[in-house]
GROMACS .gro file of C-alpha atoms in nm:
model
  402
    1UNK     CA    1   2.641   5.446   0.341
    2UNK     CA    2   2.729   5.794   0.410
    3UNK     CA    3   2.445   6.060   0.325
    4UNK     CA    4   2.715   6.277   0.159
    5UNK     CA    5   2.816   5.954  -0.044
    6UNK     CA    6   2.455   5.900  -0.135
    7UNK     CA    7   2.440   6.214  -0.320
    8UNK     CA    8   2.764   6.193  -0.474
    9UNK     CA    9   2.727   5.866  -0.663
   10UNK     CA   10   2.378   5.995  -0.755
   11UNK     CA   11   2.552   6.276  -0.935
   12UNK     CA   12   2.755   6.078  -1.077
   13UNK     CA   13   2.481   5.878  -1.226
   14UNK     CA   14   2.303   6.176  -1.377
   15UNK     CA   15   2.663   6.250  -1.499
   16UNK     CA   16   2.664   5.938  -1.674
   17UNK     CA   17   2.291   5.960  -1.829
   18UNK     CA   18   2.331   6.320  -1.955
   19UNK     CA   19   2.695   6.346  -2.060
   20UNK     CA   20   2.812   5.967  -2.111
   21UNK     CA   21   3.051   5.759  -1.987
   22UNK     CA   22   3.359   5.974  -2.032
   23UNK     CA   23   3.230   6.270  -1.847
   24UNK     CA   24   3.125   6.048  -1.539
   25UNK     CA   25   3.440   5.930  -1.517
   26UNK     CA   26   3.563   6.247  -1.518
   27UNK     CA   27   3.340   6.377  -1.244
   28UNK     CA   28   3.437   6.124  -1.021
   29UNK     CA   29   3.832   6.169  -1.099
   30UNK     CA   30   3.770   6.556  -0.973
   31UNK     CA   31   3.598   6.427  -0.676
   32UNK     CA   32   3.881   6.207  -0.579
   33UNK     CA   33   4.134   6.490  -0.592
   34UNK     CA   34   3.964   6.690  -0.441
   35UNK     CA   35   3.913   6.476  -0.125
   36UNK     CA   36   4.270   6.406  -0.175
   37UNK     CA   37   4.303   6.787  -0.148
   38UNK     CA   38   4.123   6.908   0.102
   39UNK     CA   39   4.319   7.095   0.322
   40UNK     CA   40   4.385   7.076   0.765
   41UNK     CA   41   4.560   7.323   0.931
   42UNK     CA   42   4.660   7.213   1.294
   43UNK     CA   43   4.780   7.546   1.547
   44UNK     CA   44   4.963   7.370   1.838
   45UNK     CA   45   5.038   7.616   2.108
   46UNK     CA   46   5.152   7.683   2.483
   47UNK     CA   47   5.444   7.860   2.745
   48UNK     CA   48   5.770   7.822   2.584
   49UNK     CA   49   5.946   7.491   2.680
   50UNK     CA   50   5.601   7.325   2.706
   51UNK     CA   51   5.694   7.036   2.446
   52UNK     CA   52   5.466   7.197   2.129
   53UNK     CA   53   5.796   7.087   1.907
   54UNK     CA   54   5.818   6.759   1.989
   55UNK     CA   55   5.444   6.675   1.999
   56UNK     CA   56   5.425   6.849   1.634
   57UNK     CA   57   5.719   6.586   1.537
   58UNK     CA   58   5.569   6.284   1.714
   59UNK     CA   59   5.206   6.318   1.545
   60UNK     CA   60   5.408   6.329   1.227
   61UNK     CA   61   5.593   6.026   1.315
   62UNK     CA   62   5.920   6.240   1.277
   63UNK     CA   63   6.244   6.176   1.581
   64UNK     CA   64   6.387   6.486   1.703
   65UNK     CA   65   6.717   6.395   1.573
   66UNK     CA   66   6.587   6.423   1.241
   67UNK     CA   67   6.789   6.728   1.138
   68UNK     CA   68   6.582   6.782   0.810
   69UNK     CA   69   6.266   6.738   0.886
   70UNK     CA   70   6.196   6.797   1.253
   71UNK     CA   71   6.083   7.103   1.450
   72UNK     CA   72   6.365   7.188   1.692
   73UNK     CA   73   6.352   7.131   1.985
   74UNK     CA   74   6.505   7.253   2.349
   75UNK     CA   75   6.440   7.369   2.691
   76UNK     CA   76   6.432   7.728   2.584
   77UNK     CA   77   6.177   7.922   2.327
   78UNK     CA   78   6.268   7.752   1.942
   79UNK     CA   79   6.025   7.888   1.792
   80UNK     CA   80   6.034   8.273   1.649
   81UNK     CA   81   5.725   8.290   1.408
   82UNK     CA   82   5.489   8.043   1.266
   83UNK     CA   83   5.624   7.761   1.139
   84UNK     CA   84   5.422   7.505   0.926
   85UNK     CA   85   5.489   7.133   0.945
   86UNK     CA   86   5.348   6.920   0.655
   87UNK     CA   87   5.279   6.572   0.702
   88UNK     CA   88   5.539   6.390   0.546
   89UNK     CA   89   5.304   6.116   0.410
   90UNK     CA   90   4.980   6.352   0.384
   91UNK     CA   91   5.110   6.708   0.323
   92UNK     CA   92   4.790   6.882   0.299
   93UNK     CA   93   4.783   6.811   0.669
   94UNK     CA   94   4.996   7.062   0.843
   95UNK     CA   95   5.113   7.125   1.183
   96UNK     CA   96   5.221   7.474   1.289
   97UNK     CA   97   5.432   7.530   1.546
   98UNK     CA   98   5.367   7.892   1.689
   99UNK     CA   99   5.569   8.113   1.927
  100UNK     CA  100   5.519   8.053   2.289
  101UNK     CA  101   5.249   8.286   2.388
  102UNK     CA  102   5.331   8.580   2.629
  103UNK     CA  103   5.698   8.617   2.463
  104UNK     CA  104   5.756   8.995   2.354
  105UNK     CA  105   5.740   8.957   2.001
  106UNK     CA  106   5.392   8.764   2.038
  107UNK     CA  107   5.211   8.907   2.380
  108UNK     CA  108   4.894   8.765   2.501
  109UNK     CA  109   4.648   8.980   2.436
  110UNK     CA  110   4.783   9.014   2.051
  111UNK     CA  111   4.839   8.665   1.981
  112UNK     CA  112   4.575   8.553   1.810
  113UNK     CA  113   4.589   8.825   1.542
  114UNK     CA  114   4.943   8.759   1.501
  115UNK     CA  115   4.907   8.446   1.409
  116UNK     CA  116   4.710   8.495   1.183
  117UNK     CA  117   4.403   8.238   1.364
  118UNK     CA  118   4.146   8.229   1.077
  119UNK     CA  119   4.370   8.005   0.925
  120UNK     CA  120   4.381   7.713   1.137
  121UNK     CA  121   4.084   7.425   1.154
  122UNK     CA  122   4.167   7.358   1.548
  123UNK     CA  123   4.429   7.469   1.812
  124UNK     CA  124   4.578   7.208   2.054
  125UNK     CA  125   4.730   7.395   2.401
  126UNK     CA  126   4.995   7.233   2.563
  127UNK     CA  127   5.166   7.275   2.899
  128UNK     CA  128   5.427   7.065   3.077
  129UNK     CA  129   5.276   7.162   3.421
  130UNK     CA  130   4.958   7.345   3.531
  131UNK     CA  131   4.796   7.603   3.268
  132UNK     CA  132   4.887   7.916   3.358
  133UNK     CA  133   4.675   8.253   3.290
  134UNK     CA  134   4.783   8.309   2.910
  135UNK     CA  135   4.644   7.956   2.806
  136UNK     CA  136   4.332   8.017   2.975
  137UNK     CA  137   4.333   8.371   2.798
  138UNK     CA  138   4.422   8.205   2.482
  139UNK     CA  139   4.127   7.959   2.494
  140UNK     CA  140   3.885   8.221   2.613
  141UNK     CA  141   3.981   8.410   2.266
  142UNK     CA  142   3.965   8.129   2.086
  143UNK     CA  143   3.595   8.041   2.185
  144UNK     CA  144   3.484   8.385   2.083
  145UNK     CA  145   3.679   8.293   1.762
  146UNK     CA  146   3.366   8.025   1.748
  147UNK     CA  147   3.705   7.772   1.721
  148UNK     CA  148   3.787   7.440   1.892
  149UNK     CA  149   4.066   7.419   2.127
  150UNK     CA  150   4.225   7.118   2.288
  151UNK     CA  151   4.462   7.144   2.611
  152UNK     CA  152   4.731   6.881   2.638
  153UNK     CA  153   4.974   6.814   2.954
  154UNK     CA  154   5.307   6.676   2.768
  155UNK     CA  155   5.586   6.535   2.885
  156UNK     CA  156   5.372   6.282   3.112
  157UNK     CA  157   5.632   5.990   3.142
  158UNK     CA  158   5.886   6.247   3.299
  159UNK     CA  159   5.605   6.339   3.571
  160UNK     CA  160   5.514   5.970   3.608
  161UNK     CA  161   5.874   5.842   3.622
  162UNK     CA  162   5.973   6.116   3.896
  163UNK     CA  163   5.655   5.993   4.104
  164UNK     CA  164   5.772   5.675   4.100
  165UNK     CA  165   6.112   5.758   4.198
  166UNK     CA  166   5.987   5.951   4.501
  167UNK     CA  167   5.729   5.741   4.626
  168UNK     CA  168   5.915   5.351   4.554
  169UNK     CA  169   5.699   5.077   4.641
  170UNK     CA  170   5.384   5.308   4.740
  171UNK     CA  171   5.376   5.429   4.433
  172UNK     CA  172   5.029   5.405   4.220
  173UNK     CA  173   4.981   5.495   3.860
  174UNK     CA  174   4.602   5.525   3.794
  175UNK     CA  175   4.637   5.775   4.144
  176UNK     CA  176   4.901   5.922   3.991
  177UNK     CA  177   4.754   6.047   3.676
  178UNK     CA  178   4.401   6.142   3.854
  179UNK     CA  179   4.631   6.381   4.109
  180UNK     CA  180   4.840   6.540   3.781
  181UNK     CA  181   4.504   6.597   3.586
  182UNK     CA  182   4.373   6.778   3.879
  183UNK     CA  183   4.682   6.969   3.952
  184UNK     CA  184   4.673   7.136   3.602
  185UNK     CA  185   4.375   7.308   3.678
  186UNK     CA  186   4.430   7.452   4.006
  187UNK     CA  187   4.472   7.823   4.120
  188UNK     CA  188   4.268   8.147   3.996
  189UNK     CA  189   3.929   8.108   3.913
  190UNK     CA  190   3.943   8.213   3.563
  191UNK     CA  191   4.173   7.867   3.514
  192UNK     CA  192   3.877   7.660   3.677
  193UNK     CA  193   3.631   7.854   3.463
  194UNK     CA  194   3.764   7.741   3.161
  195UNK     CA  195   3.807   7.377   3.228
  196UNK     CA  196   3.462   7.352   3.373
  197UNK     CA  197   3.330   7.475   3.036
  198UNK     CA  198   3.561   7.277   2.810
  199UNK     CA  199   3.708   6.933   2.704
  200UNK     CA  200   3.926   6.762   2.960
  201UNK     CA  201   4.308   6.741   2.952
  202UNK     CA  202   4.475   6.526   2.785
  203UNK     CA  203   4.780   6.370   2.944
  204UNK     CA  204   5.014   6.249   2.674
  205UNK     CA  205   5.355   6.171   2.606
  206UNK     CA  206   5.493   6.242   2.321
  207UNK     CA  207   5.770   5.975   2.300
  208UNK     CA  208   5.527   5.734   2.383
  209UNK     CA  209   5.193   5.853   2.180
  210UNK     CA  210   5.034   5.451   2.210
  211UNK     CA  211   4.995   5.521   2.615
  212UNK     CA  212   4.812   5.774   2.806
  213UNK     CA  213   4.548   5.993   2.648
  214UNK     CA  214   4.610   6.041   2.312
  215UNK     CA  215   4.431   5.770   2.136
  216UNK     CA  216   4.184   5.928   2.333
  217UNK     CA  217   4.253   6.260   2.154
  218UNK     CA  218   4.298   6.151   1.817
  219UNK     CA  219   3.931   6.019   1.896
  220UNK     CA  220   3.770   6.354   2.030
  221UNK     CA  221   3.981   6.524   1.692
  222UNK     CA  222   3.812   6.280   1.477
  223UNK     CA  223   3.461   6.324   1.656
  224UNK     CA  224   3.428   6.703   1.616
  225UNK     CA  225   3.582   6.795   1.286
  226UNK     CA  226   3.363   6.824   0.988
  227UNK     CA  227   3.305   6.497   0.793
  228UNK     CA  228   3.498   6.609   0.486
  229UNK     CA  229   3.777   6.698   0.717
  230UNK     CA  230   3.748   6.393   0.940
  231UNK     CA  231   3.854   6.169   0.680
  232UNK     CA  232   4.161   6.321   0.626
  233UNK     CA  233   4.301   6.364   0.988
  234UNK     CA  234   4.194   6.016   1.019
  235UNK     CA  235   4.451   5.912   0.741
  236UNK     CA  236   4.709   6.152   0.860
  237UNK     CA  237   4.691   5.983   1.244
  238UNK     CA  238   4.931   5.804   1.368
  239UNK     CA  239   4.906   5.464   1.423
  240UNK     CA  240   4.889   5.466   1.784
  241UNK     CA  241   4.605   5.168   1.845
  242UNK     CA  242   4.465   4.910   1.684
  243UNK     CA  243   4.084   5.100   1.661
  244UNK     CA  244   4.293   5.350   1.447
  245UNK     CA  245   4.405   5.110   1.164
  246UNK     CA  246   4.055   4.993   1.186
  247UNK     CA  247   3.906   5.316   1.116
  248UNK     CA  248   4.173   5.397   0.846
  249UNK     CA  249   4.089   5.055   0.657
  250UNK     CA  250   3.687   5.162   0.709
  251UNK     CA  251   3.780   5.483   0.532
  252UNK     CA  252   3.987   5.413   0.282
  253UNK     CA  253   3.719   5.094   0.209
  254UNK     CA  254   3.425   5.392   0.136
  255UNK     CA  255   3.614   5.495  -0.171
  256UNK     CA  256   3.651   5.155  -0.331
  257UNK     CA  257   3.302   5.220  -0.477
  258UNK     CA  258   3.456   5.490  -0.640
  259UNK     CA  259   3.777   5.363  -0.807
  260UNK     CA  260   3.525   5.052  -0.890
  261UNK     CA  261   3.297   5.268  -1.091
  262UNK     CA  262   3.631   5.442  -1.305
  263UNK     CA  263   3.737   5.087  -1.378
  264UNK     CA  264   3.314   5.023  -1.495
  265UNK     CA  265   3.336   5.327  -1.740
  266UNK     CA  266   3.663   5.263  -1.835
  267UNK     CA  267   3.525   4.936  -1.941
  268UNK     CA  268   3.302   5.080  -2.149
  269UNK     CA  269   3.573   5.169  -2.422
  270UNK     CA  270   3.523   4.855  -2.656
  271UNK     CA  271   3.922   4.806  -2.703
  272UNK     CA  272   4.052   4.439  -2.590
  273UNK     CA  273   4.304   4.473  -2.380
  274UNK     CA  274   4.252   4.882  -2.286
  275UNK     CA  275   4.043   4.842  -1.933
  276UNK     CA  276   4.281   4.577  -1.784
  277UNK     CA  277   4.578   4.755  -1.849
  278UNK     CA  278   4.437   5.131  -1.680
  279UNK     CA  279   4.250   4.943  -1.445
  280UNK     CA  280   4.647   4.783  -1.330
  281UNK     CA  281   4.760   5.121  -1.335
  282UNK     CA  282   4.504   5.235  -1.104
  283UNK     CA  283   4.532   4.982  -0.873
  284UNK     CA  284   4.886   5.019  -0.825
  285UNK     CA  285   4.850   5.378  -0.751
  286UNK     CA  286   4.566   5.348  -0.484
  287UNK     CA  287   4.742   5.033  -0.282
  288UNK     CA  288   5.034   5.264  -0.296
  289UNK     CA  289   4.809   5.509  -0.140
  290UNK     CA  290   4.717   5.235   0.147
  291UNK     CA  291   5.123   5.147   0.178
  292UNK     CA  292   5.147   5.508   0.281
  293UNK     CA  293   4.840   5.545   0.493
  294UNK     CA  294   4.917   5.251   0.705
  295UNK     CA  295   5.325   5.395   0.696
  296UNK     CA  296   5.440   5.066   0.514
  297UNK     CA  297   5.604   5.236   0.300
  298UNK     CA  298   5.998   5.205   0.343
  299UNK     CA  299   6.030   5.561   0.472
  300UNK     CA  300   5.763   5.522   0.727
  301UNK     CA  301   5.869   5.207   0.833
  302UNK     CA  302   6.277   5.359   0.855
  303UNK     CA  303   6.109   5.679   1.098
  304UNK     CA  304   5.908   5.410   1.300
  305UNK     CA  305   6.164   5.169   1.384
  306UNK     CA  306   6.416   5.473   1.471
  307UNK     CA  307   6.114   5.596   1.731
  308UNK     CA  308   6.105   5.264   1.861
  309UNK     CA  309   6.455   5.163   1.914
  310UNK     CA  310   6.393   4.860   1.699
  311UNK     CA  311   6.602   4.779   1.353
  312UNK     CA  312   6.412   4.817   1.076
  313UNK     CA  313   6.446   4.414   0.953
  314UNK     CA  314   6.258   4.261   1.274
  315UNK     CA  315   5.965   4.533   1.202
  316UNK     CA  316   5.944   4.398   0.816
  317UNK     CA  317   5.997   4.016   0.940
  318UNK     CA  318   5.624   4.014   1.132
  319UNK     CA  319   5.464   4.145   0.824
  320UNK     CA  320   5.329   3.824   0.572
  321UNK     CA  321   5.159   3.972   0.294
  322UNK     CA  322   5.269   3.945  -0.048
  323UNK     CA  323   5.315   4.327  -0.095
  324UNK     CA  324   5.602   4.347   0.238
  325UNK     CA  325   5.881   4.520   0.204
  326UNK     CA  326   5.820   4.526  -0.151
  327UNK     CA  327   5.813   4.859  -0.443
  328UNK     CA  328   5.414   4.869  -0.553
  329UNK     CA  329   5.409   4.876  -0.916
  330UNK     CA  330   5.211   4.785  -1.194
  331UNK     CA  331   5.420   4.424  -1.244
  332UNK     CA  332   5.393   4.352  -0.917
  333UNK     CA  333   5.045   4.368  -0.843
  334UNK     CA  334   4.956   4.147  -1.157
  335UNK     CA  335   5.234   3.894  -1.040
  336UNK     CA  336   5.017   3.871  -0.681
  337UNK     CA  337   4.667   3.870  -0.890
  338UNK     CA  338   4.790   3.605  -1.160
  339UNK     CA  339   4.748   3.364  -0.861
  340UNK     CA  340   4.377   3.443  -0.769
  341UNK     CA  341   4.137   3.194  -0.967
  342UNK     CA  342   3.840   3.467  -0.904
  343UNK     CA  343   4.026   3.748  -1.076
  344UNK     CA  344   4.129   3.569  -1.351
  345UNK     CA  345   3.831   3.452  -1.374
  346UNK     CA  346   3.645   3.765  -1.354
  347UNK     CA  347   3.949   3.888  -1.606
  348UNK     CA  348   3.871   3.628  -1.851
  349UNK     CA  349   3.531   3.649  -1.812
  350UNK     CA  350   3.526   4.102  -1.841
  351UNK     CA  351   3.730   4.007  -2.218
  352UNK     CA  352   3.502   3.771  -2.344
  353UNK     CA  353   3.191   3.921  -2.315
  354UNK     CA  354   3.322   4.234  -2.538
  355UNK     CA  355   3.193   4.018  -2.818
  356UNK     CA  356   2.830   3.952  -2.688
  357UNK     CA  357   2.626   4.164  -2.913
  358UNK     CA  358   2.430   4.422  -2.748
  359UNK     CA  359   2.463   4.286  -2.384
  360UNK     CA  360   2.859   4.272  -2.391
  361UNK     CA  361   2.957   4.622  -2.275
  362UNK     CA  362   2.743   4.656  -2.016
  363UNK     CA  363   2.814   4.301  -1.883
  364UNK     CA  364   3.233   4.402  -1.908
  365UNK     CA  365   3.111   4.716  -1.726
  366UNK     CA  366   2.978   4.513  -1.435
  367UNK     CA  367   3.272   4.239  -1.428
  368UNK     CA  368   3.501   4.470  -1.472
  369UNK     CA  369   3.325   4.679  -1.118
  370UNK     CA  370   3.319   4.351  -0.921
  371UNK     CA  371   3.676   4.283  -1.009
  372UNK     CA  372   3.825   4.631  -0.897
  373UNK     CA  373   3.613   4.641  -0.587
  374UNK     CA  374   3.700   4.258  -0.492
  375UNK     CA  375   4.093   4.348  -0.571
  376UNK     CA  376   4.152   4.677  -0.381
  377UNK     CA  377   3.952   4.484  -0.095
  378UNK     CA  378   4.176   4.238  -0.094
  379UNK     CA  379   4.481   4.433  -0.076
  380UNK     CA  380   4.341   4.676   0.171
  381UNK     CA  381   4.314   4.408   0.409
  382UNK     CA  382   4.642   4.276   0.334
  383UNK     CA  383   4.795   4.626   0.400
  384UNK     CA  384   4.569   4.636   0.727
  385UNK     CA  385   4.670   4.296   0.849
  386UNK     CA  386   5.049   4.396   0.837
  387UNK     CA  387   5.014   4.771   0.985
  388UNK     CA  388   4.852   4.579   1.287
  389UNK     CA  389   5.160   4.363   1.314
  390UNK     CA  390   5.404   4.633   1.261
  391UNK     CA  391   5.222   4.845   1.516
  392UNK     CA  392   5.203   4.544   1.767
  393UNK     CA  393   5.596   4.446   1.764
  394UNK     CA  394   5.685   4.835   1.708
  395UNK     CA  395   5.479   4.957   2.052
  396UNK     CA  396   5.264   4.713   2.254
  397UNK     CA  397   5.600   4.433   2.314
  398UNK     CA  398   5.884   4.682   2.272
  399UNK     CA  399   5.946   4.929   2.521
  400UNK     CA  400   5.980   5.283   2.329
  401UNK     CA  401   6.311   5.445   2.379
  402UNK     CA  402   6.398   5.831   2.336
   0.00000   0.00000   0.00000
């Protein structure tokens, strides 16, 4: 378990012996929102025409075509001021597109201020060749900043595809990528200087996040954030590899405890009937949360099979849980749990023992725990089982198309 988890549930406990069941619950609703909450501000950065608009709508999962909710894009400057980008699954996770640096309205040697810095949690560079003097300025302010920076080379497939063109049957990809990763760092000193004393590049393209380097970047992201802002870039991620849905389920399965423990208190209420109906409530709410997470949720679903060229029925035809393709609601969920002998057994089991003198409560309390935690388990994995499908047929055995 998590250290930081350690001392939250034993708050919670002393909650409970001090203050009662009610106010425990209560303490560990505020936690929840508050993780929920907890906001990431993402600066992504670079020349103008380096790609920073269409990497900002590809971590979202958003097409450029999307009128409404896409940065524009083009081969000259788009982007005027600061623009914010909310996740459109997990808003308080926001990408801001800024001005290309060096433009007149935002020089070099003023950008930072401009910008307004303090407020972002990270800044990802990005060039479409070699980084030129104002991104190695740029980074050098934003290490006395005391602030993480990340350099990305975009547009990769275009510099792999003309390669190949050029060189025909000669040509070799691994040497190809090792030649382009050593060409962005080339020429003045100050350029090597920084690169010797900070991360690698990243070679990504943005069309095509699932090859390259940026399940590699997602991972360094996820590495050297703070813990309480790890979690959430890790739900806001794209699904880009299969060690990424694993880590989502792993995260989303440390707050099960949680939701397990409101369904316990809740149980404490000695009203037949009360617990099981907020406890289906609940439920429905949080495996809506894990729809969303996993982007099985009909919007996400619509955006990924436009990215990948694919229509949107042969995506929902590999998934085979019980939940696909399906509106999570209370009815629903009951429908899938009405034919599960251990939680109507557990169900059955929480009811009866209201009317145990003295040892009831406390024995609904702990039925009631088992039976939450054992549910939303069993959903997660559900949930998990289909995004790997989805993410399989969507971009390991279809080619991705712009």
């Amino acid at each position: 378990m998590d250290p930081h988890d350690d001392e939250e549930m034993a708050k919670i406990q002393k909650e409970l012996e001090t203050n009662g069941s009610a106010a425990a619950a209560a303490k560990i609703q505020t936690y929840l929102d508050e993780q929920d909450n907890i906001q990431l501000n993402i600066a992504i950065t670079g020349e103008s025409g380096s790609g920073k608009s269409s990497f900002v709508n590809a971590f979202r999962g958003i097409h450029n075509r999307d009128k409404e909710r896409a940065a524009p894009t083009g081969v000259t400057e788009t982007t005027t001021d600061p623009t914010p980008y909310p996740h459109p699954n997990h808003p308080n996770v926001t990408l801001w597109d800024l001005p290309g640096i060096g433009t007149t309205k935002f020089p070099a040697d003023e950008y930072l201020k401009k910008v307004e810095f303090e407020r972002f949690d990270f800044f990802i560079i990005i060039s479409a060749d070699r980084f030129r003097e104002n991104d190695v300025k740029l980074a050098q302010e934003i290490q006395k900043m005391k602030k993480k920076f990340y350099f990305v080379h975009s547009k990769i497939d275009h510099n792999i595809r003309d390669e190949e063109e050029t060189q025909g049957s000669e040509f070799n990809e691994e040497e190809t990528l090792k030649e382009i990763r050593e060409d962005c760092i080339q020429g003045k000193s100050e350029v090597r200087w920084i690169f010797t004393n900070s991360p690698q590049v990243f070679l990504v393209a943005s069309r095509k996040l699932h090859l390259y380097d940026f399940p590699l970047l997602e991972k360094t992201l996820e590495e050297e954030l703070p813990a309480h802002k790890k979690h959430v870039l890790l739900l806001a991620l794209p699904n880009v590899s299969l060690e990424i849905i694993i880590k989502k389920k792993e995260a989303l399965q440390a707050r099960i405890k949680y939701r397990a423990s409101l369904s316990a208190l809740g149980a404490a209420v000695p009203v037949p009937g009360l617990s099981f109906d907020a406890d289906m409530v609940m439920i429905a709410a949080t495996i809506r949360q894990y729809q969303v997470t996993f982007g099985l949720d009909s919007a996400s679903l619509q955006r990924l099979a436009q990215t990948a060229g694919l229509p949107l029925d042969e995506l929902r035809a590999v998934m085979s849980s019980p939940l696909a393709g399906k509106e999570i609601n209370k009815d629903l969920i009951i429908k899938v749990l009405c034919s599960s002998v251990t939680f109507v057994s557990l169900t059955a089991a929480e009811e009866g023992s209201r009317f145990i003198p003295f040892f009831g409560i406390p024995a609904a309390m702990t039925l009631s725990f088992v039976s939450t935690y054992t549910t939303l388990n069993m959903f997660l994995n559900m949930l998990a089982d289909d995004s790997q499908k989805v993410f399989k047929k969507a971009l390991v055995n279809t080619p991705v198309i712009s």
